[in-house]
Short mmCIF file of C-alpha atoms and ligand atoms in Angstrom, two decimals:
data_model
loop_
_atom_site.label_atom_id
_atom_site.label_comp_id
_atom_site.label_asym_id
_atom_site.label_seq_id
_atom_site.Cartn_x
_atom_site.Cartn_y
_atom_site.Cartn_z
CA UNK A 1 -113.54 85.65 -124.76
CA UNK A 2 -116.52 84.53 -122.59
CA UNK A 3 -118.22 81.42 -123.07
CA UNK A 4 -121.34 79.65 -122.69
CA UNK A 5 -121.81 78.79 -119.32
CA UNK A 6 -124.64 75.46 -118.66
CA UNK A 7 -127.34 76.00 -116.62
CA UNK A 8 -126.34 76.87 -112.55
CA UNK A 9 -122.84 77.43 -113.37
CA UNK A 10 -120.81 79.65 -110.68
CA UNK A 11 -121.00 82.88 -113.24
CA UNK A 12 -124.97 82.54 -113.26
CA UNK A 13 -125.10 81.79 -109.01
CA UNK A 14 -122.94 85.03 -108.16
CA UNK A 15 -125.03 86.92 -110.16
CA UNK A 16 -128.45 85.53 -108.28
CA UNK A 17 -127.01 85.45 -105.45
CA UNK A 18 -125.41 89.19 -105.97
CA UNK A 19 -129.25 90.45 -106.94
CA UNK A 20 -130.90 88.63 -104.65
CA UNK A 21 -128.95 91.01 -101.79
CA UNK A 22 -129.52 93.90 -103.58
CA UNK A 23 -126.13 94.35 -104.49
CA UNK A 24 -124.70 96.07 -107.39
CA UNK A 25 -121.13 94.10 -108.62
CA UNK A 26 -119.51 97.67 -106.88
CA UNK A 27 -121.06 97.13 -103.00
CA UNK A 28 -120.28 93.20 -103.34
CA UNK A 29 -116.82 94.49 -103.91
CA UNK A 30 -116.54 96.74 -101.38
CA UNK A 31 -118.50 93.84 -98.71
CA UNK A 32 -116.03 91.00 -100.11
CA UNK A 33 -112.63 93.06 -100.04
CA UNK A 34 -112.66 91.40 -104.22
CA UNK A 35 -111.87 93.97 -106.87
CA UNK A 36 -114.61 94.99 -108.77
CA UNK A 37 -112.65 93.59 -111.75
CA UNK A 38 -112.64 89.84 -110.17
CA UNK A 39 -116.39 89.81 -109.94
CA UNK A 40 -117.10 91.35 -112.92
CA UNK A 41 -114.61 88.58 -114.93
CA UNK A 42 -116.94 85.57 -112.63
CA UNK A 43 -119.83 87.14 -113.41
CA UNK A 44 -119.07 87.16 -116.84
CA UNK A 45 -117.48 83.25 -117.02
CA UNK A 46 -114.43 84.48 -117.99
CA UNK A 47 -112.88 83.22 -114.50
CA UNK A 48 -114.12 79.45 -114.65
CA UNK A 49 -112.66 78.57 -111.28
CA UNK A 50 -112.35 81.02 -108.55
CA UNK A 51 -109.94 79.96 -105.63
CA UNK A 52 -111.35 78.34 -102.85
CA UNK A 53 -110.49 81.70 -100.69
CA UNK A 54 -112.21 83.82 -102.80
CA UNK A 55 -115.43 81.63 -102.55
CA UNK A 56 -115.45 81.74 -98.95
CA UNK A 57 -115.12 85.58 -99.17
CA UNK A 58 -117.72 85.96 -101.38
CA UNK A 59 -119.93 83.96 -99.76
CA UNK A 60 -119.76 85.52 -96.22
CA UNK A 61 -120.46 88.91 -98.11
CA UNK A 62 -123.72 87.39 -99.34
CA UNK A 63 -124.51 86.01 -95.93
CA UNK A 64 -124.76 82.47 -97.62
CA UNK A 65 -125.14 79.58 -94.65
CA UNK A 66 -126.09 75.96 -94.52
CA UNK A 67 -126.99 74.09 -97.99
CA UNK A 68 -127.23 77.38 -99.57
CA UNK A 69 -123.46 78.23 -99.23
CA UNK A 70 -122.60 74.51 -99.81
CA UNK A 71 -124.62 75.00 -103.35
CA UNK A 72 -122.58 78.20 -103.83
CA UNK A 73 -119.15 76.38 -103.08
CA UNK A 74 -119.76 73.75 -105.19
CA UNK A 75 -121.10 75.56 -108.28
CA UNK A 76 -117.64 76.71 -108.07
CA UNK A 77 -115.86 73.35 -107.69
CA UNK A 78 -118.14 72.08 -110.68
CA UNK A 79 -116.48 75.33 -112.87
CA UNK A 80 -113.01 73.43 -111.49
CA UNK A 81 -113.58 69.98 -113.53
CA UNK A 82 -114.69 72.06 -116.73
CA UNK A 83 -111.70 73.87 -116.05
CA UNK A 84 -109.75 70.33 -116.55
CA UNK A 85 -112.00 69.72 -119.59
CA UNK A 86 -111.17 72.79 -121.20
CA UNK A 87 -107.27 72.55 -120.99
CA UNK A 88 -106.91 69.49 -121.92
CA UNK A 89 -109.31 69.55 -124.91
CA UNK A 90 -107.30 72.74 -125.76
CA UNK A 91 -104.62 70.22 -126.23
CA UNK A 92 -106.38 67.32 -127.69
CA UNK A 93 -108.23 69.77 -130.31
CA UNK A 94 -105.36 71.37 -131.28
CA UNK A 95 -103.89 70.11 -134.73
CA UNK A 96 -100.70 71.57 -134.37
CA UNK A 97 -99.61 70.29 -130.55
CA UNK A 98 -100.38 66.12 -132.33
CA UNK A 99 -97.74 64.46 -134.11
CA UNK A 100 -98.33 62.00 -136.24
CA UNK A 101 -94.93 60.56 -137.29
CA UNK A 102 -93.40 58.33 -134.99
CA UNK A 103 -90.58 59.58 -132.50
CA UNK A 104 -87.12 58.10 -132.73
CA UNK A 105 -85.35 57.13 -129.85
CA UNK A 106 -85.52 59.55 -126.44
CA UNK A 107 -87.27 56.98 -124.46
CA UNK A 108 -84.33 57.82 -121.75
CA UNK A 109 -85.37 61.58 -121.86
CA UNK A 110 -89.22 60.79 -121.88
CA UNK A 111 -89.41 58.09 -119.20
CA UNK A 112 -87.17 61.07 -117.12
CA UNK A 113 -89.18 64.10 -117.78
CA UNK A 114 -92.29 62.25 -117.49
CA UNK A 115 -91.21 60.28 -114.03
CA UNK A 116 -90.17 64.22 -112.35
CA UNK A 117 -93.50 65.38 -113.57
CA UNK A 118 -95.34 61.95 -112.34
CA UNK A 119 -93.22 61.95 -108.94
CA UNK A 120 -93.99 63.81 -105.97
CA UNK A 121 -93.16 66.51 -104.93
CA UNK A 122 -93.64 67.61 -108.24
CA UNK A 123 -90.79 69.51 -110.26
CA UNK A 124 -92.42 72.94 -110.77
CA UNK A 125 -90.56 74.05 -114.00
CA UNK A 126 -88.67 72.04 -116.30
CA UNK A 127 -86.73 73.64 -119.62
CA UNK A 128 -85.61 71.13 -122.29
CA UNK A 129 -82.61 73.45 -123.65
CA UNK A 130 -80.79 72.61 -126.84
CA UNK A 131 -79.84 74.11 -130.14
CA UNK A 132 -82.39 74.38 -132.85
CA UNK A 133 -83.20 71.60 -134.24
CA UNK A 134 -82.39 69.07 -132.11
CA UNK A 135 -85.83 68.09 -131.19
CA UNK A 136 -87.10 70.28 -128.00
CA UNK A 137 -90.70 70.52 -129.26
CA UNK A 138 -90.82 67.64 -130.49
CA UNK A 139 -89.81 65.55 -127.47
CA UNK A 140 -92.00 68.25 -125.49
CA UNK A 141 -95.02 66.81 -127.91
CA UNK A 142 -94.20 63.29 -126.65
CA UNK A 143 -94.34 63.97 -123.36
CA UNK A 144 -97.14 65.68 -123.56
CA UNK A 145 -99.04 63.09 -125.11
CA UNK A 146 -97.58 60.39 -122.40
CA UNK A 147 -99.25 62.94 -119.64
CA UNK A 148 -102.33 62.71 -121.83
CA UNK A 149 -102.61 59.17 -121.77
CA UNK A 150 -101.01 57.88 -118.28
CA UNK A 151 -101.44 60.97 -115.63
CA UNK A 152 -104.61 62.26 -114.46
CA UNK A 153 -103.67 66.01 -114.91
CA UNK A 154 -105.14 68.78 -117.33
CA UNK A 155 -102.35 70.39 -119.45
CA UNK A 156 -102.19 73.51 -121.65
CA UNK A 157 -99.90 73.61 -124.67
CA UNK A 158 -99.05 77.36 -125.34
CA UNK A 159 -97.15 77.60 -128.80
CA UNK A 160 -95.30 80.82 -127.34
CA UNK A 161 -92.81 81.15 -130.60
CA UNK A 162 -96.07 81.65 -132.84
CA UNK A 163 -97.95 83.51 -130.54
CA UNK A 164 -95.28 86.16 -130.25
CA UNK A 165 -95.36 86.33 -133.98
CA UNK A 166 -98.67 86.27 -135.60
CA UNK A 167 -100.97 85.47 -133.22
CA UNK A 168 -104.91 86.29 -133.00
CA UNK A 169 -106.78 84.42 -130.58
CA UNK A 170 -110.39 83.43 -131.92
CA UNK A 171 -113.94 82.54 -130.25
CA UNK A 172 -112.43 78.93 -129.88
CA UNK A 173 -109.23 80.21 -127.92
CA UNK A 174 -109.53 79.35 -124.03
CA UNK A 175 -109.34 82.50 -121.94
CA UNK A 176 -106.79 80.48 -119.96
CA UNK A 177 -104.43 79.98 -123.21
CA UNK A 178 -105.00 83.46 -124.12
CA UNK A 179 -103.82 85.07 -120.61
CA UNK A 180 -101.35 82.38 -120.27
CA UNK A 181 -99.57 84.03 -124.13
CA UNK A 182 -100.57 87.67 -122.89
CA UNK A 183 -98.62 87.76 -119.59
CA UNK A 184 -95.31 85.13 -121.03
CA UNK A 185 -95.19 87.44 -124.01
CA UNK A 186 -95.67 90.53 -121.73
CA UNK A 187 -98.25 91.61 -123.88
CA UNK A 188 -100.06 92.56 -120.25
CA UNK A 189 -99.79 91.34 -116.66
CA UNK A 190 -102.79 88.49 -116.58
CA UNK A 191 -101.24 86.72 -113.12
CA UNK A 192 -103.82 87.29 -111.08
CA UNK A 193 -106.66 86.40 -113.72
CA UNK A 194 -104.37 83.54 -113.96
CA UNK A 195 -104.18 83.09 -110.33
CA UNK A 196 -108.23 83.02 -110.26
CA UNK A 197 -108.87 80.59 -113.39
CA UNK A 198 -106.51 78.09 -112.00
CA UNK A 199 -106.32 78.46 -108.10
CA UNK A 200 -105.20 74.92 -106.89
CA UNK A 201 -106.14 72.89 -109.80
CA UNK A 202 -103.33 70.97 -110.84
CA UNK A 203 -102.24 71.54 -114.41
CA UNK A 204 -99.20 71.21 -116.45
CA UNK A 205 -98.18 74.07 -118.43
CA UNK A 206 -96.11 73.53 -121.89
CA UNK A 207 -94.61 77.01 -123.44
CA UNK A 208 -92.85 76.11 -125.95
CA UNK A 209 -90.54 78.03 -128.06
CA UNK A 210 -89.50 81.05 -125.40
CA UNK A 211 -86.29 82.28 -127.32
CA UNK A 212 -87.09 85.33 -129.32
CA UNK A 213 -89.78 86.09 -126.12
CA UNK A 214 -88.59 88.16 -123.42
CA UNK A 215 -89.49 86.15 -120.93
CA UNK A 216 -91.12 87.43 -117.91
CA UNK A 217 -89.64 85.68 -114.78
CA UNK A 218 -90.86 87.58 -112.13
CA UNK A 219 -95.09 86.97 -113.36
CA UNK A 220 -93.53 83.32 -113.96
CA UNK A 221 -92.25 83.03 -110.52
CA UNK A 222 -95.76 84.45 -109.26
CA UNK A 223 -97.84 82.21 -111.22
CA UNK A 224 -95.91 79.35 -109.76
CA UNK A 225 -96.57 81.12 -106.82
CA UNK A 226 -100.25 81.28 -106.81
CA UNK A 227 -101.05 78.29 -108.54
CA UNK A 228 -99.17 75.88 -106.28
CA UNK A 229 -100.25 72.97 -108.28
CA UNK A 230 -98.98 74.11 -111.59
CA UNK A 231 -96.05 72.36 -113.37
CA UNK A 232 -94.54 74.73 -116.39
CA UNK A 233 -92.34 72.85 -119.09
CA UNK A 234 -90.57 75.02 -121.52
CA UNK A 235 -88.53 74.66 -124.32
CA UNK A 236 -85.75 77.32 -125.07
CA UNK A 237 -82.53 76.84 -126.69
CA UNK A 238 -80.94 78.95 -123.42
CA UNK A 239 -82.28 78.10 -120.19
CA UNK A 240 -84.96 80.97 -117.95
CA UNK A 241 -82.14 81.17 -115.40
CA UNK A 242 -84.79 81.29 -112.64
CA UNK A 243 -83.93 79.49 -109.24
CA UNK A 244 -84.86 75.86 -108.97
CA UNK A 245 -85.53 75.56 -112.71
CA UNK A 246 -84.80 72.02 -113.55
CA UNK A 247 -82.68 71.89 -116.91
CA UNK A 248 -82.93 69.30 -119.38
CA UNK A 249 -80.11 69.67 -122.15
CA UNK A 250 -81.16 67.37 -124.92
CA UNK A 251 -78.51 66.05 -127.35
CA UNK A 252 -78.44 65.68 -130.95
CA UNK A 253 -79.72 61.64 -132.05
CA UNK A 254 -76.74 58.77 -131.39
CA UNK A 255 -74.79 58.75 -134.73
CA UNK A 256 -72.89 55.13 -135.62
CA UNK A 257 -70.11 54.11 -133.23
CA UNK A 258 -66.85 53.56 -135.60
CA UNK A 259 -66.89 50.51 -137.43
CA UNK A 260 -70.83 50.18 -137.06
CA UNK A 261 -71.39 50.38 -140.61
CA UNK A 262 -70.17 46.88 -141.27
CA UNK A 263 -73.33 45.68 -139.08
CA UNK A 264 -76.03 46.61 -140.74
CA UNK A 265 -78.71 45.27 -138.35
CA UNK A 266 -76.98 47.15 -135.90
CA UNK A 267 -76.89 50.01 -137.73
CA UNK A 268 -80.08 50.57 -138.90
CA UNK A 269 -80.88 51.12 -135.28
CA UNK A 270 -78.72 53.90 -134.53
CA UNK A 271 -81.54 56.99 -134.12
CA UNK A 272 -79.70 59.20 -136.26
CA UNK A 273 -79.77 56.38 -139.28
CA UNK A 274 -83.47 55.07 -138.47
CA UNK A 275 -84.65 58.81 -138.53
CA UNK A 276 -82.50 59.40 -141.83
CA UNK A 277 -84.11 56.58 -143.26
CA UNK A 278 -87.22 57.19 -142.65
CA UNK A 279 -87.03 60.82 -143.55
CA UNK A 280 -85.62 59.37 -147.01
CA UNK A 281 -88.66 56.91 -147.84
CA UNK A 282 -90.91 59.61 -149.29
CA UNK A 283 -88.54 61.15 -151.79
CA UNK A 284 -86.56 57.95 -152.90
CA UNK A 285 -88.92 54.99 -152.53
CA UNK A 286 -86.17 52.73 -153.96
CA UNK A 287 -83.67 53.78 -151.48
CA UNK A 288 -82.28 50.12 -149.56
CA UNK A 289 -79.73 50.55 -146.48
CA UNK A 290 -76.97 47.81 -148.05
CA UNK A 291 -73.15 47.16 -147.41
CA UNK A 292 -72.51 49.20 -150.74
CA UNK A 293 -74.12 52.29 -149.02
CA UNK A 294 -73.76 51.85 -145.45
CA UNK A 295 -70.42 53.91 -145.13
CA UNK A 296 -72.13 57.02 -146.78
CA UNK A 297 -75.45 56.61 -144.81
CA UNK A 298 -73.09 56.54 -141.22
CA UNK A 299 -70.98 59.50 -142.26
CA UNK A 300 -73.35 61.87 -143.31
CA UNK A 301 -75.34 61.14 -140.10
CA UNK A 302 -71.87 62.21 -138.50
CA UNK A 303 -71.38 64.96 -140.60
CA UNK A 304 -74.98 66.22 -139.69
CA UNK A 305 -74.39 65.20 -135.85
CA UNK A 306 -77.37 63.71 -135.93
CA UNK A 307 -79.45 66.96 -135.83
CA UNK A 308 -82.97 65.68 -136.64
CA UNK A 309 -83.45 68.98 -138.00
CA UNK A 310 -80.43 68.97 -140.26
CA UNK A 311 -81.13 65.24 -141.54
CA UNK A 312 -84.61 65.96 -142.46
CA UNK A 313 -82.75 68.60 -144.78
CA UNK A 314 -80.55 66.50 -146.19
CA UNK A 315 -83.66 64.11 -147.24
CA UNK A 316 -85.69 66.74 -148.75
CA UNK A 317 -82.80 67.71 -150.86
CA UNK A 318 -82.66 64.28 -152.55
CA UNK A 319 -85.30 65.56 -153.78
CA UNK A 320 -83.21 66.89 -156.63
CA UNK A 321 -80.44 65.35 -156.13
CA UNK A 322 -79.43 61.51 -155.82
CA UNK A 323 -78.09 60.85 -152.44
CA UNK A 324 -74.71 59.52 -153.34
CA UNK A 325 -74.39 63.48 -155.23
CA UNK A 326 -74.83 65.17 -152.00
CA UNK A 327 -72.80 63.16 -149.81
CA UNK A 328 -69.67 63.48 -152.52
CA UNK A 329 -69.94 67.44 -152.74
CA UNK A 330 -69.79 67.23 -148.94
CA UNK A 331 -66.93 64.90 -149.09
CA UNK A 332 -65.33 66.91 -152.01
CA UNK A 333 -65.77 70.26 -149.60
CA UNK A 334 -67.80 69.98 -146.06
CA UNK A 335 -67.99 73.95 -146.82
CA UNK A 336 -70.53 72.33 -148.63
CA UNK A 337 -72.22 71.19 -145.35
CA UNK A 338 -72.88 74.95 -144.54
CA UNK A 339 -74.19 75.86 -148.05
CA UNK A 340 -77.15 72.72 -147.62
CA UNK A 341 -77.98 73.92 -143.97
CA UNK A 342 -78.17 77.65 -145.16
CA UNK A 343 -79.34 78.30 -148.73
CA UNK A 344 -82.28 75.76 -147.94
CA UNK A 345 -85.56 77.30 -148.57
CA UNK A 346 -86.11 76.84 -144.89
CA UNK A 347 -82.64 78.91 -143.46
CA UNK A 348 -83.78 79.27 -139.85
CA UNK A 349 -81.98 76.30 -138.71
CA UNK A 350 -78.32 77.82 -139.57
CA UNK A 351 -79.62 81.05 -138.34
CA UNK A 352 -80.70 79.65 -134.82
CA UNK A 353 -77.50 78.03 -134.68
CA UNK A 354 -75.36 81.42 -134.82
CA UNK A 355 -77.13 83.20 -132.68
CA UNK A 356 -76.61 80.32 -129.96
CA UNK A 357 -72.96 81.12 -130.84
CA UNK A 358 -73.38 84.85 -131.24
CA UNK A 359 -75.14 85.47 -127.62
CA UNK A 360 -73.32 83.46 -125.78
CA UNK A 361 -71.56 85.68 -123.00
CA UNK A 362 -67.76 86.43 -123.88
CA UNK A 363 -65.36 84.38 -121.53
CA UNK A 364 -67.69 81.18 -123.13
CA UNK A 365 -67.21 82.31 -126.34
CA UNK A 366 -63.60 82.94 -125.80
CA UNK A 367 -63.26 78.68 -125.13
CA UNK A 368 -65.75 77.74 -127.72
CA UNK A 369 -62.99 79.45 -130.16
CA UNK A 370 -60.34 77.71 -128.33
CA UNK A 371 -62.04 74.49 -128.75
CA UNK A 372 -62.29 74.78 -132.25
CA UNK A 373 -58.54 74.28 -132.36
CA UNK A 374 -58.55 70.89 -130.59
CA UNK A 375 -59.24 68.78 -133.58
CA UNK A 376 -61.65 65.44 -132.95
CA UNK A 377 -63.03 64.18 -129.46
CA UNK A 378 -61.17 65.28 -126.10
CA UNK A 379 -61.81 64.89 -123.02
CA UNK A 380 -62.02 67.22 -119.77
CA UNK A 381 -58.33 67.07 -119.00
CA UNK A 382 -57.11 67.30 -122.77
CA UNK A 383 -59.30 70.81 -122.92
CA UNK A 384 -57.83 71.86 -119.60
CA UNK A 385 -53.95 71.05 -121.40
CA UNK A 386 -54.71 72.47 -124.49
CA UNK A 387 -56.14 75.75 -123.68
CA UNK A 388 -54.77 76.55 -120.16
CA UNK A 389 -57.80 77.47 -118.32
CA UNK A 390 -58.11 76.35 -114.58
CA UNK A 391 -60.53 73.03 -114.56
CA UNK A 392 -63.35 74.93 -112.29
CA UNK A 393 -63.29 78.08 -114.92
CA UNK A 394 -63.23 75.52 -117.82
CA UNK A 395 -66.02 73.03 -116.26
CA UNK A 396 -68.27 75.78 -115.57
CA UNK A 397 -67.83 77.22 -119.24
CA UNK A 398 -68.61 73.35 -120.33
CA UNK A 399 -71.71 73.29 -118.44
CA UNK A 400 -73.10 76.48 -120.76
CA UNK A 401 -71.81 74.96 -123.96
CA UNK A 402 -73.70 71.74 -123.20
CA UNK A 403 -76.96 73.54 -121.85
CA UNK A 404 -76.87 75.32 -125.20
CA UNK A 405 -76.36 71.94 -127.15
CA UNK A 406 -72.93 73.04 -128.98
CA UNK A 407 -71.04 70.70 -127.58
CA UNK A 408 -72.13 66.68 -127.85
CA UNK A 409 -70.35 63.59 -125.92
CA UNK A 410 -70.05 60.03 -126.04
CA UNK A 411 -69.55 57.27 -123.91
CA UNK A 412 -66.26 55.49 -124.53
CA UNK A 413 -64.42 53.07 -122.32
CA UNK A 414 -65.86 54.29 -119.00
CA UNK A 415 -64.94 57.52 -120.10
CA UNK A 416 -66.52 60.46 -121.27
CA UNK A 417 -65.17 62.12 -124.59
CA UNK A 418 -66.67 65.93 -125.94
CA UNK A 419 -66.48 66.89 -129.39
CA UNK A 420 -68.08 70.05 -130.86
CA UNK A 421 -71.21 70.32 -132.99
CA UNK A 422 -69.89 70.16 -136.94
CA UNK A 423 -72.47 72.65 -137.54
CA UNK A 424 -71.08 74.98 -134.58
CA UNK A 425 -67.58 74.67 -136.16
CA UNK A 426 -69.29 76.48 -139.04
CA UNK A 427 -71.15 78.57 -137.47
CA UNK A 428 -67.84 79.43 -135.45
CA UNK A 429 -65.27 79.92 -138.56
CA UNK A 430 -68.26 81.82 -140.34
CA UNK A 431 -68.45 84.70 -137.39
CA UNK A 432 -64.64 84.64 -137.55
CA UNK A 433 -64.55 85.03 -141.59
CA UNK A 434 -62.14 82.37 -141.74
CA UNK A 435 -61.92 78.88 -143.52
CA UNK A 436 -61.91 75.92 -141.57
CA UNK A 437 -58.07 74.68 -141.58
CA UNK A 438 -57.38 71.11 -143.05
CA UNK A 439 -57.76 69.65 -139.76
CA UNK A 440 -61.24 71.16 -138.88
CA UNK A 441 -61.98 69.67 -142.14
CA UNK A 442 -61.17 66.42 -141.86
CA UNK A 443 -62.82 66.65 -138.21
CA UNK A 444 -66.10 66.77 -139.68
CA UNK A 445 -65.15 63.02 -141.02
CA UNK A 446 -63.97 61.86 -137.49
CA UNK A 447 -65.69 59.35 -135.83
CA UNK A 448 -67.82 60.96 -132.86
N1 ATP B 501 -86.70 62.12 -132.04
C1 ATP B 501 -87.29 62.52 -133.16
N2 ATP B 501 -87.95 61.64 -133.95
C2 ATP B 501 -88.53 62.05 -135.09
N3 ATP B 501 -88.50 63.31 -135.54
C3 ATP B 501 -87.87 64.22 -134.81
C4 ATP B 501 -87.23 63.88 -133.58
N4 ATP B 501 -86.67 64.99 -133.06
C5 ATP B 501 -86.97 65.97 -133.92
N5 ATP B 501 -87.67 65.53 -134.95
C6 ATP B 501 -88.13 66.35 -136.08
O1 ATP B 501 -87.07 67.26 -136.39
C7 ATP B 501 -87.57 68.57 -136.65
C8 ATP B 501 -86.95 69.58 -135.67
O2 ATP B 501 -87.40 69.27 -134.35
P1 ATP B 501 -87.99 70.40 -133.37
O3 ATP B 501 -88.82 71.37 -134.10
O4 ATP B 501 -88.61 69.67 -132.22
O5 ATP B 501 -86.64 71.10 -132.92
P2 ATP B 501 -86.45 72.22 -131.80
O6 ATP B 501 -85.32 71.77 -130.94
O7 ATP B 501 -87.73 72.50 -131.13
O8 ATP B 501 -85.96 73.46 -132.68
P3 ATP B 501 -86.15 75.04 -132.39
O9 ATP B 501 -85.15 75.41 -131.32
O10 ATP B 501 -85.78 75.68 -133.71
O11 ATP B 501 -87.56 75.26 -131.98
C9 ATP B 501 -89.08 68.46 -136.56
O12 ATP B 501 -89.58 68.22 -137.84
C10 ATP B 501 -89.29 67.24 -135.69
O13 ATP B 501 -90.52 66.61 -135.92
MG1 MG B 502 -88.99 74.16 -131.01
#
């Protein structure tokens, strides 16, 4: 937990400083009105960067004037810029937080998360909702490396999901990481130490993954609170719900407009084909986008609504199968769409995706189940018609199902048309016990 400090860093002045009055860590408590706790943790380097308030205290208990208080000060300030070192590198020398595969489309989302985090007033917290799958962390990753590269702020990537799970900080963890995961996973309250590490240094926070975590709002609220300069960006498939949270709801990749599949050239740069295709290179080499396979390439990218998540499975199953084998038993029964996403060795994915269904509050369940009667795309008014809800009760239930990323819509004709998720439909007729009817059926064939 405490590291090596260089010579005349802020831990080693206190302490000279401290002895140098005679004062045990107790009476230069009791003289600054700082817990004994706070000096002990500067002493100690485990604070690197004090707040500029708790300098000034400390120093008029030590009776520091003239260049010897300016020395004092700005051993602290010097703790400040390895404070920005140490973030960031906590980022940069993290394997896990770089990507190394190139992302496909989002350049709307990142140019807009990264312009509300560049702009200022800055946007304080930011969640990128969605359901599993669709590319939260990932898109999270991008932005994080944009900060990296264009903005002149230090950023800490805390991988919350893991941390809740297994865990165990080692001698390379920062202290600030490890507070950071102690107080969002509750494991203890670590805003103040937080507060005193990061004071006014600016910072962007990324906690990604907060949906099995209870998240703590209220030491979230007073870390924003005390750290005015601190941005947080989460990812969370439902969003914190805490006052001026800005929410991101990221859709599923574009899938093929109808008809595209006659262009190939414009097809292979729909995102939810380029990513397919690239996710297929590795396990069929030989594999060619041509006019012989472009219909099946389109509608299994509709049939898998362009979930990243659910198109990388598809790939890895060709694997054992030829491609043309699993798109036929998913023509032959889209049942079969359910028993790819959830007998894969990797089931989380369908199991994210029902409890976004299962936990969503009852009068937005209630219309999720109506909706699953409207068969294709619809629009606003056509939901309103079809299952007799006022417009503001059925907007506002809209608005959830599209933070949680169960619903998707497209652009057509100046218009906006809403279709639901194919792999909510299952997820929907699975918690009901029922088959999906002929019409759901040949839904999951319909051109989005
Ligand atoms: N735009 C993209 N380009 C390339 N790959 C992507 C893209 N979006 C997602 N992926 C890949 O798809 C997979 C799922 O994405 P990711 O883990 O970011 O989803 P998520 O929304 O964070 O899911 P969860 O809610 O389960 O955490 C990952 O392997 C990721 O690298
Ligand atoms: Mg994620």
């Amino acid at each position: 937990m405490v590291r090596a400090r260089s010579e005349g860093s802020f831990s080693q002045v206190l302490r000279q400083q401290r002895l140098r009055c005679g004062l045990t860590q107790l009476q230069l408590a009791a003289l600054s009105t700082i817990s004994v706790r706070a000096i002990r943790d500067m002493e100690s380097g485990r604070v690197a960067s004090p707040r500029r308030a708790t300098v000034a205290l400390l120093a008029g208990a030590l009776r520091l004037t003239g260049q010897a208080r300016t020395a004092f000060c700005r051993a602290a300030q010097v703790e400040s810029s390895y404070l920005d070192k140490m973030v960031t590198e906590s980022m940069r020398s993290d394997a896990s937080v770089w990507t190394t595969d190139g992302l496909v489309g989002r350049e709307h989302e990142l140019d807009a998360i990264t312009g509300l985090l560049a702009a200022e007033p800055r946007q304080r917290l930011l969640t990128i909702t969605g359901i599993s799958g669709v590319g939260k962390t990932r898109l999270a990753l991008e932005v994080g490396q944009r900060v990296l590269a264009e903005l002149d702020i230090p950023l800490l990537w805390v991988p919350v999901a893991e941390a809740h799970h297994d865990w165990i900080p080692n001698a390379a963890t920062p202290p600030l990481l490890e507070a950071m995961v102690e107080l969002i996973t509750g494991q203890a309250d670590t805003s103040g130490e937080l507060a005193a590490i990061i004071g006014t240094t600016p910072m962007i926070v990324f906690l990604d993954g907060l949906d099995d975590v209870p998240v703590h709002a209220r030491a979230l609220l007073r870390l924003l609170a005390d750290c005015p300069h601190v941005t947080v960006v989460t990812t969370a498939r439902v969003p914190l719900g805490i006052r001026g949270e800005c929410v991101l709801p990221l859709a599923p990749l574009a899938v093929p407009e109808p008809g595209q599949e006659r262009d190939l050239d414009s097809l292979i740069q729909v995102p939810a084909v380029s990513l397919l295709l690239r996710q297929l290179a590795p396990v069929q080499p030989d594999f060619r986008l041509n006019p012989a396979n472009a219909s099946m390439i389109a509608g299994l990218c509709r049939m898998l609504d362009g979930l990243p998540a659910a198109l990388g499975l598809a790939a890895s199953q060709c694997l054992m199968e030829p491609l043309p084998h699993l798109y036929g038993q998913l023509v032959d029964d889209p049942r079969n769409l359910h028993a790819l996403i959830c007998h894969h060795p990797e089931p989380m994915l369908y199991a994210a995706v029902m409890s976004s269904v299962e936990t969503l509050p009852q009068p937005h369940r209630r219309l999720l189940d109506r909706l699953l009667q409207i068969d294709g795309c619809w629009t606003v008014d056509e939901a309103a018609g079809a299952t007799g809800l006022s417009r503001p009760e059925l907007t506002r239930s809209l608005h959830v199902l599209f933070i949680r990323g169960l619903l998707r819509r497209v652009e057509r004709h100046g218009d906006y048309l809403i279709s639901m998720l194919n792999i909510v439909r299952h997820a929907c007729a699975e918690i009901h016990d029922v088959p999906l009817s002929r019409a759901d059926q040949a839904h999951l064939f319909a051109i989005m």
